[in-house]
Amino acid sequence: MTGQPNHAGTEDTAQANRRQVLYWRLLAQLFDHEEHAPLESASLAVVEDIGLPPALLDPQTAVDSVVQRHPELAAEFEGLMVPGVAEEAETEPGLDPGEGAGAETGEASDADDRDRAAEVRRAALVSKVLLNVFHSPPGNVSASQLSRWQSDAGWLERALGCEPGQLRGGRAGGTGAGPTGTGGGGRTPDLSRLIPEIGPELGSIEAGLVRRMRLREVLADPQLAGRLTPSMSLIEQLLRDKDNLSGVALANAKALIRRFVDEVAEVLRTQVEKSSVGALDRSVPPKRVFRNLDLDRTIWKNLTNWDPEEERLYVDRLFYRHTARKTTPQRLIVVVDQSGSMVDSMVNCTILASIFAGLPKVDVHLIAYDTQALDLTPWVHDPFETLLRTNLGGGTDGTVAMALAQPKIAEPRNTVVVWISDFYEWQTEPLFESMAAIHRSGAKFIPVGSVTSSGRASVNPWFRERFKDQGTPVLSGHIRKLVHELKTFLT
């Protein structure tokens, strides 16, 4: 009826304004160093009115602290920014958007079904996570500040549906949020575009914080060193600076590297165990034990012995399943670029090589190079000792590594060569000709752009095109794909 006030429309407008206040305040905090009193007071009024703690507005208060004081908020932060999850939280449970009086109005019904109050609450929580992560402190950084930032970054990764550390190329190994569509008419972020971009950005922020920290002083104090959480950025800095450390500082640095290596190894070992294995070896007779009995095949092959009068099946031959796998000795040669841009690959491949070295009948060799090559095979079973012998940085000359790798190819048909690099080389033609010769010899050659947990890969286009023409395309940088390729060939 005309003339009646539209209370629902007025309420929706008020809630939309509240949400806008929170997001404008977030932008002001991130891009303007001056405090805007009207936005601060308006945001405080919104947060208090919806029953959330004022600490959400303080960038100096860690998300961990907020959750410790208000445990009920932990579940709200989980998956907060994942498409679909957020929309379900904002829609009344049990309500089918296609039913009811608004169904025939199309998009208007979708707008009517949105829980505007829930959207305001979500905006407050999202603002807290983004502000804590992207509003880094100026000046020198303490161990406590780095630890707090790492914790807050972990909450952002949880909000995006991932495990803490996963987007930064770290040690977490959950399935995470895979690429998804935008959903909801584009009201929530498209993670298929966001996640590949936000991972490197988080890693860059963390690396900047580590560089601004007086790391040597922190490592010299066991109490401060104990507050550090090992991460890829921190491990990179420790590996670069290890030759300048001694005494307590060096011992604490080694302990942090060991912790990180053990955590990553646990994740990678699980991925190796889950990956598919080699083909059955049918040349080996099946073991005649009950657990290998192929009951269906036994019945089928003995159906001619069925006695209809006695209603019995007489079995004169048993059939068993083949369970033996091919166990031909295989040689795995891993060549990894240890220049400064490849630290993620160096850490992951060193650990991965040690895991495969533990498999039966797999002979693993590891070579690291920049402008010089180093044969790390004697330490391949211990990734910690291997990493301590690396020297990150410098240029890239793959021909020196090739000189060490080629003599190791004794039986090409039983050899796989994995070459991990961005392939920005000084001597492109000679190196590629050597790689092509390995491929022609019958050895399996796998070029890999990089090996990280986030799947980022940067490859010289000149090499990429030639590898593709050769029939050995560059493997995607995600470590799970390399695990699958190696496990299929070696076992």
CSV table of C-alpha atoms in Angstrom, one decimal:
chain,number,residue,atom,x,y,z
A,1,MET,CA,0.0,0.0,0.0
A,2,THR,CA,1.4,3.4,-0.9
A,3,GLY,CA,2.2,5.9,1.8
A,4,GLN,CA,3.4,3.2,4.2
A,5,PRO,CA,7.0,3.6,5.4
A,6,ASN,CA,9.4,0.9,4.0
A,7,HIS,CA,11.0,-0.2,7.3
A,8,ALA,CA,12.9,-3.1,5.7
A,9,GLY,CA,14.4,-0.9,3.0
A,10,THR,CA,15.4,1.7,5.7
A,11,GLU,CA,17.1,-1.0,7.8
A,12,ASP,CA,18.9,-2.4,4.8
A,13,THR,CA,20.3,1.0,4.0
A,14,ALA,CA,21.4,1.5,7.6
A,15,GLN,CA,23.2,-1.8,7.6
A,16,ALA,CA,24.9,-1.1,4.3
A,17,ASN,CA,26.1,2.3,5.6
A,18,ARG,CA,27.5,0.5,8.7
A,19,ARG,CA,29.5,-1.9,6.5
A,20,GLN,CA,30.8,1.0,4.4
A,21,VAL,CA,32.0,2.8,7.5
A,22,LEU,CA,34.1,-0.3,8.5
A,23,TYR,CA,35.6,-0.7,5.1
A,24,TRP,CA,36.4,3.0,4.7
A,25,ARG,CA,38.1,2.9,8.0
A,26,LEU,CA,40.1,-0.1,6.9
A,27,LEU,CA,41.3,1.8,3.8
A,28,ALA,CA,42.1,4.9,5.8
A,29,GLN,CA,44.2,2.8,8.2
A,30,LEU,CA,46.1,1.1,5.4
A,31,PHE,CA,46.8,4.0,3.1
A,32,ASP,CA,46.8,7.1,5.4
A,33,HIS,CA,49.0,7.4,8.4
A,34,GLU,CA,46.8,10.1,10.0
A,35,GLU,CA,44.0,9.0,12.2
A,36,HIS,CA,40.5,10.0,11.1
A,37,ALA,CA,38.5,10.7,14.3
A,38,PRO,CA,35.0,10.6,12.7
A,39,LEU,CA,35.7,7.2,11.1
A,40,GLU,CA,37.2,5.8,14.3
A,41,SER,CA,34.3,6.9,16.5
A,42,ALA,CA,31.7,5.7,13.9
A,43,SER,CA,33.5,2.3,13.6
A,44,LEU,CA,33.6,1.9,17.4
A,45,ALA,CA,29.9,2.6,17.6
A,46,VAL,CA,29.2,0.0,14.9
A,47,VAL,CA,31.3,-2.7,16.5
A,48,GLU,CA,29.9,-2.2,20.0
A,49,ASP,CA,26.3,-2.1,18.6
A,50,ILE,CA,26.7,-5.5,17.0
A,51,GLY,CA,28.1,-7.1,20.1
A,52,LEU,CA,31.8,-7.4,19.0
A,53,PRO,CA,34.8,-6.5,21.1
A,54,PRO,CA,36.4,-3.0,20.5
A,55,ALA,CA,39.8,-4.8,20.3
A,56,LEU,CA,38.9,-5.7,16.7
A,57,LEU,CA,39.7,-2.2,15.7
A,58,ASP,CA,43.2,-2.1,17.3
A,59,PRO,CA,45.9,-3.3,14.9
A,60,GLN,CA,48.3,-3.8,17.8
A,61,THR,CA,46.0,-6.5,19.3
A,62,ALA,CA,46.7,-9.9,17.7
A,63,VAL,CA,43.8,-12.0,16.4
A,64,ASP,CA,45.1,-14.7,18.8
A,65,SER,CA,44.5,-12.4,21.7
A,66,VAL,CA,41.0,-11.6,20.5
A,67,VAL,CA,40.1,-15.3,20.1
A,68,GLN,CA,41.6,-16.1,23.6
A,69,ARG,CA,39.3,-13.6,25.2
A,70,HIS,CA,36.3,-14.4,23.0
A,71,PRO,CA,36.6,-18.1,22.0
A,72,GLU,CA,33.3,-18.0,20.2
A,73,LEU,CA,34.9,-15.9,17.4
A,74,ALA,CA,37.4,-18.6,16.4
A,75,ALA,CA,34.8,-20.5,14.3
A,76,GLU,CA,33.7,-17.2,12.6
A,77,PHE,CA,37.3,-16.5,11.4
A,78,GLU,CA,37.6,-20.0,9.9
A,79,GLY,CA,36.7,-19.8,6.2
A,80,LEU,CA,35.5,-16.2,6.6
A,81,MET,CA,36.5,-15.1,3.1
A,82,VAL,CA,35.9,-18.4,1.2
A,83,PRO,CA,33.2,-18.0,-1.5
A,84,GLY,CA,30.1,-20.0,-0.6
A,85,VAL,CA,31.0,-20.3,3.0
A,86,ALA,CA,30.4,-16.6,3.7
A,87,GLU,CA,27.2,-16.6,1.8
A,88,GLU,CA,25.8,-19.5,3.7
A,89,ALA,CA,26.6,-17.7,6.9
A,90,GLU,CA,24.7,-14.7,5.7
A,91,THR,CA,21.6,-16.6,4.6
A,92,GLU,CA,19.0,-17.9,7.1
A,93,PRO,CA,19.4,-21.6,7.6
A,94,GLY,CA,16.8,-23.8,6.0
A,95,LEU,CA,15.6,-21.0,3.6
A,96,ASP,CA,15.6,-21.9,-0.1
A,97,PRO,CA,16.2,-18.7,-2.1
A,98,GLY,CA,14.1,-20.2,-4.9
A,99,GLU,CA,11.0,-20.5,-2.7
A,100,GLY,CA,8.6,-18.0,-1.3
A,101,ALA,CA,7.0,-14.8,-2.5
A,102,GLY,CA,10.2,-13.3,-3.8
A,103,ALA,CA,11.1,-16.2,-6.1
A,104,GLU,CA,9.6,-14.7,-9.2
A,105,THR,CA,11.4,-11.4,-8.8
A,106,GLY,CA,14.8,-12.8,-9.8
A,107,GLU,CA,17.7,-10.9,-8.5
A,108,ALA,CA,15.6,-8.8,-6.2
A,109,SER,CA,14.7,-11.9,-4.2
A,110,ASP,CA,18.4,-12.7,-3.7
A,111,ALA,CA,19.0,-9.2,-2.3
A,112,ASP,CA,16.0,-9.6,0.0
A,113,ASP,CA,17.4,-12.9,1.3
A,114,ARG,CA,20.7,-11.4,2.3
A,115,ASP,CA,21.3,-11.1,6.0
A,116,ARG,CA,22.5,-7.5,6.2
A,117,ALA,CA,23.4,-7.6,9.8
A,118,ALA,CA,25.6,-10.7,9.2
A,119,GLU,CA,27.3,-8.8,6.4
A,120,VAL,CA,28.2,-6.0,8.8
A,121,ARG,CA,29.6,-8.5,11.3
A,122,ARG,CA,31.6,-10.2,8.6
A,123,ALA,CA,33.0,-6.8,7.5
A,124,ALA,CA,34.2,-6.2,11.0
A,125,LEU,CA,36.0,-9.5,11.2
A,126,VAL,CA,37.5,-9.3,7.7
A,127,SER,CA,38.8,-5.8,8.5
A,128,LYS,CA,40.5,-7.0,11.6
A,129,VAL,CA,42.4,-9.8,9.7
A,130,LEU,CA,43.4,-7.6,6.8
A,131,LEU,CA,44.4,-4.6,9.0
A,132,ASN,CA,46.7,-6.8,11.2
A,133,VAL,CA,48.4,-8.4,8.2
A,134,PHE,CA,48.9,-5.5,5.8
A,135,HIS,CA,49.5,-2.7,8.4
A,136,SER,CA,53.1,-3.6,9.3
A,137,PRO,CA,54.9,-1.7,12.1
A,138,PRO,CA,57.5,0.9,11.0
A,139,GLY,CA,61.2,0.8,12.0
A,140,ASN,CA,63.0,-2.2,13.6
A,141,VAL,CA,61.0,-5.3,14.2
A,142,SER,CA,61.3,-7.4,17.4
A,143,ALA,CA,60.9,-11.2,17.6
A,144,SER,CA,57.6,-10.7,19.3
A,145,GLN,CA,56.3,-8.5,16.5
A,146,LEU,CA,57.4,-11.0,13.9
A,147,SER,CA,55.8,-13.9,15.8
A,148,ARG,CA,52.5,-11.9,16.1
A,149,TRP,CA,52.5,-11.0,12.4
A,150,GLN,CA,53.0,-14.7,11.5
A,151,SER,CA,50.1,-15.7,13.7
A,152,ASP,CA,47.9,-13.0,12.1
A,153,ALA,CA,48.9,-14.1,8.6
A,154,GLY,CA,47.9,-17.6,9.7
A,155,TRP,CA,44.5,-16.4,10.6
A,156,LEU,CA,44.2,-14.7,7.1
A,157,GLU,CA,45.1,-18.0,5.5
A,158,ARG,CA,42.5,-19.8,7.6
A,159,ALA,CA,39.9,-17.1,6.5
A,160,LEU,CA,40.8,-18.0,2.9
A,161,GLY,CA,40.2,-21.7,3.6
A,162,CYS,CA,43.9,-22.7,3.8
A,163,GLU,CA,46.2,-24.0,6.5
A,164,PRO,CA,48.4,-21.5,8.3
A,165,GLY,CA,51.6,-21.1,6.3
A,166,GLN,CA,50.2,-22.7,3.1
A,167,LEU,CA,49.9,-19.5,1.0
A,168,ARG,CA,53.4,-18.3,2.0
A,169,GLY,CA,54.9,-21.5,0.6
A,170,GLY,CA,55.5,-22.8,4.1
A,171,ARG,CA,55.1,-26.1,6.0
A,172,ALA,CA,51.4,-26.5,6.3
A,173,GLY,CA,49.9,-29.3,4.2
A,174,GLY,CA,46.1,-29.2,4.3
A,175,THR,CA,44.1,-29.4,1.2
A,176,GLY,CA,43.2,-25.7,1.4
A,177,ALA,CA,40.8,-23.8,-0.7
A,178,GLY,CA,41.2,-24.7,-4.3
A,179,PRO,CA,40.4,-22.4,-7.1
A,180,THR,CA,36.7,-21.6,-7.0
A,181,GLY,CA,34.3,-19.3,-8.8
A,182,THR,CA,33.2,-16.0,-7.5
A,183,GLY,CA,29.7,-17.1,-6.6
A,184,GLY,CA,27.0,-14.8,-5.1
A,185,GLY,CA,27.1,-12.4,-8.1
A,186,GLY,CA,30.7,-11.5,-7.4
A,187,ARG,CA,30.2,-10.2,-3.9
A,188,THR,CA,33.0,-12.4,-2.5
A,189,PRO,CA,36.7,-12.6,-3.7
A,190,ASP,CA,37.5,-15.0,-6.6
A,191,LEU,CA,40.1,-17.2,-4.9
A,192,SER,CA,41.2,-18.7,-8.3
A,193,ARG,CA,42.7,-15.2,-9.0
A,194,LEU,CA,43.4,-14.1,-5.4
A,195,ILE,CA,45.4,-17.0,-4.0
A,196,PRO,CA,48.2,-17.1,-6.5
A,197,GLU,CA,48.7,-13.3,-6.0
A,198,ILE,CA,48.3,-13.1,-2.2
A,199,GLY,CA,50.8,-15.9,-1.5
A,200,PRO,CA,53.8,-14.1,-2.9
A,201,GLU,CA,52.6,-10.8,-1.3
A,202,LEU,CA,52.5,-12.4,2.2
A,203,GLY,CA,55.9,-13.9,1.7
A,204,SER,CA,57.3,-10.5,0.6
A,205,ILE,CA,55.8,-8.8,3.7
A,206,GLU,CA,57.2,-11.5,6.0
A,207,ALA,CA,60.7,-11.3,4.3
A,208,GLY,CA,60.7,-7.5,4.8
A,209,LEU,CA,59.9,-8.0,8.5
A,210,VAL,CA,62.7,-10.5,8.9
A,211,ARG,CA,65.2,-8.2,7.2
A,212,ARG,CA,64.2,-5.3,9.6
A,213,MET,CA,64.7,-7.5,12.6
A,214,ARG,CA,68.1,-7.5,14.2
A,215,LEU,CA,68.3,-11.3,13.7
A,216,ARG,CA,71.8,-11.8,15.1
A,217,GLU,CA,70.9,-10.2,18.3
A,218,VAL,CA,67.7,-12.1,18.6
A,219,LEU,CA,69.5,-15.4,17.9
A,220,ALA,CA,72.1,-14.7,20.6
A,221,ASP,CA,69.3,-14.5,23.2
A,222,PRO,CA,67.8,-18.0,23.7
A,223,GLN,CA,64.6,-16.5,25.2
A,224,LEU,CA,64.1,-14.2,22.2
A,225,ALA,CA,65.0,-16.9,19.7
A,226,GLY,CA,62.4,-19.2,21.3
A,227,ARG,CA,59.7,-16.8,20.3
A,228,LEU,CA,60.6,-17.1,16.6
A,229,THR,CA,58.3,-19.3,14.4
A,230,PRO,CA,60.3,-20.9,11.5
A,231,SER,CA,59.0,-19.9,8.1
A,232,MET,CA,60.4,-19.9,4.6
A,233,SER,CA,61.4,-16.3,4.8
A,234,LEU,CA,63.2,-16.8,8.1
A,235,ILE,CA,64.9,-19.9,6.9
A,236,GLU,CA,66.2,-18.1,3.8
A,237,GLN,CA,67.7,-15.3,6.0
A,238,LEU,CA,69.3,-17.9,8.3
A,239,LEU,CA,70.8,-19.8,5.4
A,240,ARG,CA,72.2,-16.5,3.9
A,241,ASP,CA,73.6,-15.4,7.2
A,242,LYS,CA,74.8,-18.7,8.7
A,243,ASP,CA,78.5,-18.1,7.9
A,244,ASN,CA,78.4,-15.0,10.1
A,245,LEU,CA,76.9,-16.7,13.1
A,246,SER,CA,78.7,-18.5,15.9
A,247,GLY,CA,78.2,-19.9,19.4
A,248,VAL,CA,74.7,-19.6,20.9
A,249,ALA,CA,73.4,-17.7,17.8
A,250,LEU,CA,74.5,-20.4,15.4
A,251,ALA,CA,73.0,-23.2,17.7
A,252,ASN,CA,69.7,-21.4,17.8
A,253,ALA,CA,69.7,-20.8,14.0
A,254,LYS,CA,70.4,-24.6,13.5
A,255,ALA,CA,67.5,-25.4,15.8
A,256,LEU,CA,65.1,-23.2,13.9
A,257,ILE,CA,66.2,-24.7,10.5
A,258,ARG,CA,65.9,-28.3,12.0
A,259,ARG,CA,62.3,-27.5,13.2
A,260,PHE,CA,61.3,-26.2,9.8
A,261,VAL,CA,62.9,-29.1,7.9
A,262,ASP,CA,61.2,-31.7,10.1
A,263,GLU,CA,57.8,-30.0,9.7
A,264,VAL,CA,58.1,-29.8,5.9
A,265,ALA,CA,59.4,-33.3,5.7
A,266,GLU,CA,56.4,-34.6,7.6
A,267,VAL,CA,54.1,-33.0,5.0
A,268,LEU,CA,56.1,-34.2,2.0
A,269,ARG,CA,56.4,-37.7,3.3
A,270,THR,CA,52.6,-37.9,3.6
A,271,GLN,CA,52.3,-36.7,0.0
A,272,VAL,CA,54.8,-39.3,-1.2
A,273,GLU,CA,52.9,-42.1,0.7
A,274,LYS,CA,49.6,-41.0,-0.8
A,275,SER,CA,50.8,-40.7,-4.4
A,276,SER,CA,50.2,-43.6,-6.8
A,277,VAL,CA,52.8,-46.3,-7.1
A,278,GLY,CA,54.3,-48.2,-10.0
A,279,ALA,CA,52.7,-50.9,-12.1
A,280,LEU,CA,52.2,-54.5,-10.9
A,281,ASP,CA,55.0,-56.9,-11.9
A,282,ARG,CA,53.1,-59.8,-13.4
A,283,SER,CA,56.3,-61.7,-14.1
A,284,VAL,CA,56.4,-62.5,-10.4
A,285,PRO,CA,54.0,-65.3,-9.4
A,286,PRO,CA,51.4,-64.2,-6.9
A,287,LYS,CA,52.0,-65.2,-3.3
A,288,ARG,CA,49.6,-68.0,-2.4
A,289,VAL,CA,48.2,-66.8,0.8
A,290,PHE,CA,44.5,-66.3,1.8
A,291,ARG,CA,44.7,-62.5,1.7
A,292,ASN,CA,45.7,-62.6,-2.0
A,293,LEU,CA,42.9,-65.0,-3.0
A,294,ASP,CA,40.9,-63.7,-5.9
A,295,LEU,CA,37.5,-65.2,-5.0
A,296,ASP,CA,35.5,-63.8,-7.9
A,297,ARG,CA,38.0,-65.2,-10.5
A,298,THR,CA,38.3,-68.5,-8.7
A,299,ILE,CA,34.5,-69.0,-8.8
A,300,TRP,CA,34.3,-67.9,-12.4
A,301,LYS,CA,37.0,-70.2,-13.6
A,302,ASN,CA,35.5,-73.2,-11.8
A,303,LEU,CA,31.9,-72.8,-12.9
A,304,THR,CA,32.2,-75.8,-15.2
A,305,ASN,CA,32.6,-77.9,-12.0
A,306,TRP,CA,29.2,-77.0,-10.7
A,307,ASP,CA,27.1,-80.1,-9.7
A,308,PRO,CA,23.4,-79.2,-9.9
A,309,GLU,CA,22.3,-82.3,-8.1
A,310,GLU,CA,24.4,-81.7,-5.1
A,311,GLU,CA,24.3,-77.9,-5.6
A,312,ARG,CA,28.0,-77.7,-5.0
A,313,LEU,CA,30.8,-76.1,-6.8
A,314,TYR,CA,34.0,-78.2,-6.9
A,315,VAL,CA,37.1,-76.1,-7.0
A,316,ASP,CA,40.1,-77.7,-8.6
A,317,ARG,CA,42.2,-74.5,-9.0
A,318,LEU,CA,42.7,-71.4,-6.9
A,319,PHE,CA,43.5,-68.0,-8.4
A,320,TYR,CA,45.5,-65.3,-6.6
A,321,ARG,CA,46.0,-61.6,-7.1
A,322,HIS,CA,49.3,-60.2,-8.1
A,323,THR,CA,50.7,-57.8,-5.5
A,324,ALA,CA,54.4,-57.6,-6.4
A,325,ARG,CA,55.5,-54.2,-7.7
A,326,LYS,CA,58.3,-53.6,-10.2
A,327,THR,CA,61.5,-53.2,-8.1
A,328,THR,CA,64.1,-52.5,-10.8
A,329,PRO,CA,66.9,-50.3,-9.2
A,330,GLN,CA,66.3,-46.7,-10.3
A,331,ARG,CA,68.6,-43.7,-10.2
A,332,LEU,CA,67.2,-40.3,-9.4
A,333,ILE,CA,69.4,-37.3,-10.1
A,334,VAL,CA,68.1,-34.0,-8.8
A,335,VAL,CA,69.8,-30.8,-10.0
A,336,VAL,CA,68.6,-27.6,-8.3
A,337,ASP,CA,69.4,-24.0,-8.9
A,338,GLN,CA,70.4,-22.4,-5.5
A,339,SER,CA,70.4,-18.8,-6.7
A,340,GLY,CA,68.7,-16.3,-4.5
A,341,SER,CA,65.3,-16.6,-6.2
A,342,MET,CA,65.1,-20.3,-5.8
A,343,VAL,CA,65.2,-20.7,-2.0
A,344,ASP,CA,61.8,-22.4,-1.8
A,345,SER,CA,62.9,-24.9,-4.3
A,346,MET,CA,66.2,-25.6,-2.6
A,347,VAL,CA,64.5,-26.3,0.7
A,348,ASN,CA,61.7,-28.4,-0.7
A,349,CYS,CA,63.8,-30.4,-3.1
A,350,THR,CA,66.5,-31.2,-0.5
A,351,ILE,CA,63.8,-32.6,1.8
A,352,LEU,CA,62.1,-34.4,-1.1
A,353,ALA,CA,65.4,-36.0,-2.2
A,354,SER,CA,66.0,-37.3,1.3
A,355,ILE,CA,62.5,-38.9,1.4
A,356,PHE,CA,63.0,-40.7,-2.0
A,357,ALA,CA,66.5,-41.8,-0.8
A,358,GLY,CA,64.7,-43.7,1.9
A,359,LEU,CA,62.7,-45.8,-0.6
A,360,PRO,CA,64.1,-49.3,-1.4
A,361,LYS,CA,66.1,-49.6,-4.6
A,362,VAL,CA,66.2,-45.9,-5.3
A,363,ASP,CA,69.7,-44.4,-5.7
A,364,VAL,CA,69.4,-40.6,-5.2
A,365,HIS,CA,71.9,-38.0,-6.2
A,366,LEU,CA,71.6,-34.3,-5.4
A,367,ILE,CA,73.5,-31.4,-7.1
A,368,ALA,CA,73.1,-27.7,-6.3
A,369,TYR,CA,74.6,-24.9,-8.4
A,370,ASP,CA,74.8,-21.2,-9.1
A,371,THR,CA,78.0,-20.3,-10.9
A,372,GLN,CA,79.6,-23.3,-9.3
A,373,ALA,CA,78.3,-26.8,-8.7
A,374,LEU,CA,78.3,-28.8,-5.5
A,375,ASP,CA,77.6,-32.5,-5.3
A,376,LEU,CA,75.5,-33.0,-2.1
A,377,THR,CA,74.9,-36.7,-2.6
A,378,PRO,CA,76.9,-37.8,0.5
A,379,TRP,CA,74.4,-35.9,2.7
A,380,VAL,CA,71.3,-36.6,0.7
A,381,HIS,CA,69.7,-38.6,3.6
A,382,ASP,CA,69.9,-35.6,5.9
A,383,PRO,CA,68.3,-32.5,4.5
A,384,PHE,CA,69.4,-30.5,7.5
A,385,GLU,CA,73.1,-31.1,6.9
A,386,THR,CA,72.5,-30.6,3.1
A,387,LEU,CA,71.0,-27.2,3.6
A,388,LEU,CA,73.8,-26.1,5.9
A,389,ARG,CA,76.2,-26.8,3.0
A,390,THR,CA,74.3,-24.7,0.5
A,391,ASN,CA,75.3,-21.1,-0.5
A,392,LEU,CA,72.3,-19.1,-1.6
A,393,GLY,CA,72.7,-16.3,-4.1
A,394,GLY,CA,74.9,-15.5,-7.0
A,395,GLY,CA,74.4,-16.0,-10.8
A,396,THR,CA,73.3,-19.1,-12.7
A,397,ASP,CA,75.4,-21.4,-14.9
A,398,GLY,CA,73.8,-24.7,-15.5
A,399,THR,CA,76.7,-26.1,-17.5
A,400,VAL,CA,78.8,-26.6,-14.4
A,401,ALA,CA,76.0,-28.7,-12.9
A,402,MET,CA,75.6,-30.6,-16.1
A,403,ALA,CA,79.3,-31.6,-15.9
A,404,LEU,CA,78.5,-33.3,-12.6
A,405,ALA,CA,75.2,-34.8,-13.7
A,406,GLN,CA,76.1,-36.5,-17.0
A,407,PRO,CA,78.7,-39.0,-15.6
A,408,LYS,CA,76.0,-40.2,-13.1
A,409,ILE,CA,73.8,-41.5,-16.0
A,410,ALA,CA,75.1,-45.1,-16.2
A,411,GLU,CA,71.8,-46.8,-17.3
A,412,PRO,CA,69.6,-44.2,-19.1
A,413,ARG,CA,66.5,-46.4,-19.2
A,414,ASN,CA,66.6,-46.6,-15.4
A,415,THR,CA,67.4,-43.0,-14.7
A,416,VAL,CA,65.3,-39.9,-14.1
A,417,VAL,CA,66.9,-36.4,-14.1
A,418,VAL,CA,64.9,-33.6,-12.4
A,419,TRP,CA,66.2,-30.2,-13.2
A,420,ILE,CA,64.7,-27.4,-11.0
A,421,SER,CA,65.4,-23.8,-12.1
A,422,ASP,CA,63.9,-20.7,-13.6
A,423,PHE,CA,66.3,-21.4,-16.5
A,424,TYR,CA,67.6,-17.8,-16.8
A,425,GLU,CA,71.0,-19.0,-17.8
A,426,TRP,CA,74.2,-17.5,-19.0
A,427,GLN,CA,74.9,-20.2,-21.6
A,428,THR,CA,71.5,-21.1,-23.0
A,429,GLU,CA,72.3,-23.1,-26.2
A,430,PRO,CA,75.0,-25.4,-24.8
A,431,LEU,CA,72.9,-26.2,-21.7
A,432,PHE,CA,69.8,-27.0,-23.7
A,433,GLU,CA,71.8,-29.2,-26.1
A,434,SER,CA,73.1,-31.2,-23.1
A,435,MET,CA,69.6,-31.6,-21.7
A,436,ALA,CA,68.3,-32.7,-25.2
A,437,ALA,CA,71.1,-35.3,-25.3
A,438,ILE,CA,69.9,-36.7,-21.9
A,439,HIS,CA,66.4,-37.0,-23.3
A,440,ARG,CA,67.6,-38.7,-26.5
A,441,SER,CA,69.6,-41.2,-24.5
A,442,GLY,CA,66.4,-42.7,-23.1
A,443,ALA,CA,66.7,-41.2,-19.6
A,444,LYS,CA,63.5,-39.5,-18.3
A,445,PHE,CA,64.2,-35.7,-18.1
A,446,ILE,CA,61.8,-33.6,-16.1
A,447,PRO,CA,62.3,-29.8,-16.2
A,448,VAL,CA,60.6,-28.0,-13.3
A,449,GLY,CA,60.0,-24.3,-13.1
A,450,SER,CA,60.2,-24.2,-9.3
A,451,VAL,CA,59.0,-26.4,-6.4
A,452,THR,CA,56.9,-24.5,-3.9
A,453,SER,CA,53.9,-25.2,-1.8
A,454,SER,CA,51.9,-22.4,-3.4
A,455,GLY,CA,52.6,-23.6,-7.0
A,456,ARG,CA,54.3,-20.5,-8.3
A,457,ALA,CA,56.7,-21.0,-11.2
A,458,SER,CA,58.7,-18.6,-13.3
A,459,VAL,CA,60.5,-20.0,-16.4
A,460,ASN,CA,62.6,-18.4,-19.1
A,461,PRO,CA,60.2,-18.4,-22.2
A,462,TRP,CA,63.1,-19.5,-24.5
A,463,PHE,CA,63.6,-22.7,-22.5
A,464,ARG,CA,59.9,-23.2,-22.0
A,465,GLU,CA,59.2,-23.3,-25.8
A,466,ARG,CA,62.1,-25.6,-26.5
A,467,PHE,CA,61.2,-28.1,-23.8
A,468,LYS,CA,57.7,-28.2,-25.1
A,469,ASP,CA,58.9,-28.9,-28.7
A,470,GLN,CA,61.2,-31.6,-27.3
A,471,GLY,CA,58.2,-33.4,-25.7
A,472,THR,CA,59.3,-32.6,-22.1
A,473,PRO,CA,57.2,-29.7,-21.1
A,474,VAL,CA,58.1,-27.8,-18.0
A,475,LEU,CA,56.3,-29.3,-15.0
A,476,SER,CA,54.0,-27.0,-13.0
A,477,GLY,CA,55.7,-25.6,-9.9
A,478,HIS,CA,53.4,-27.3,-7.4
A,479,ILE,CA,55.3,-29.9,-5.5
A,480,ARG,CA,52.4,-32.5,-5.5
A,481,LYS,CA,52.8,-32.9,-9.3
A,482,LEU,CA,56.5,-33.6,-9.0
A,483,VAL,CA,55.9,-36.1,-6.2
A,484,HIS,CA,53.4,-37.9,-8.5
A,485,GLU,CA,55.8,-38.0,-11.5
A,486,LEU,CA,58.7,-39.3,-9.4
A,487,LYS,CA,56.7,-41.9,-7.5
A,488,THR,CA,55.2,-43.3,-10.8
A,489,PHE,CA,58.6,-43.6,-12.4
A,490,LEU,CA,60.6,-44.9,-9.4
A,491,THR,CA,58.3,-47.5,-7.8
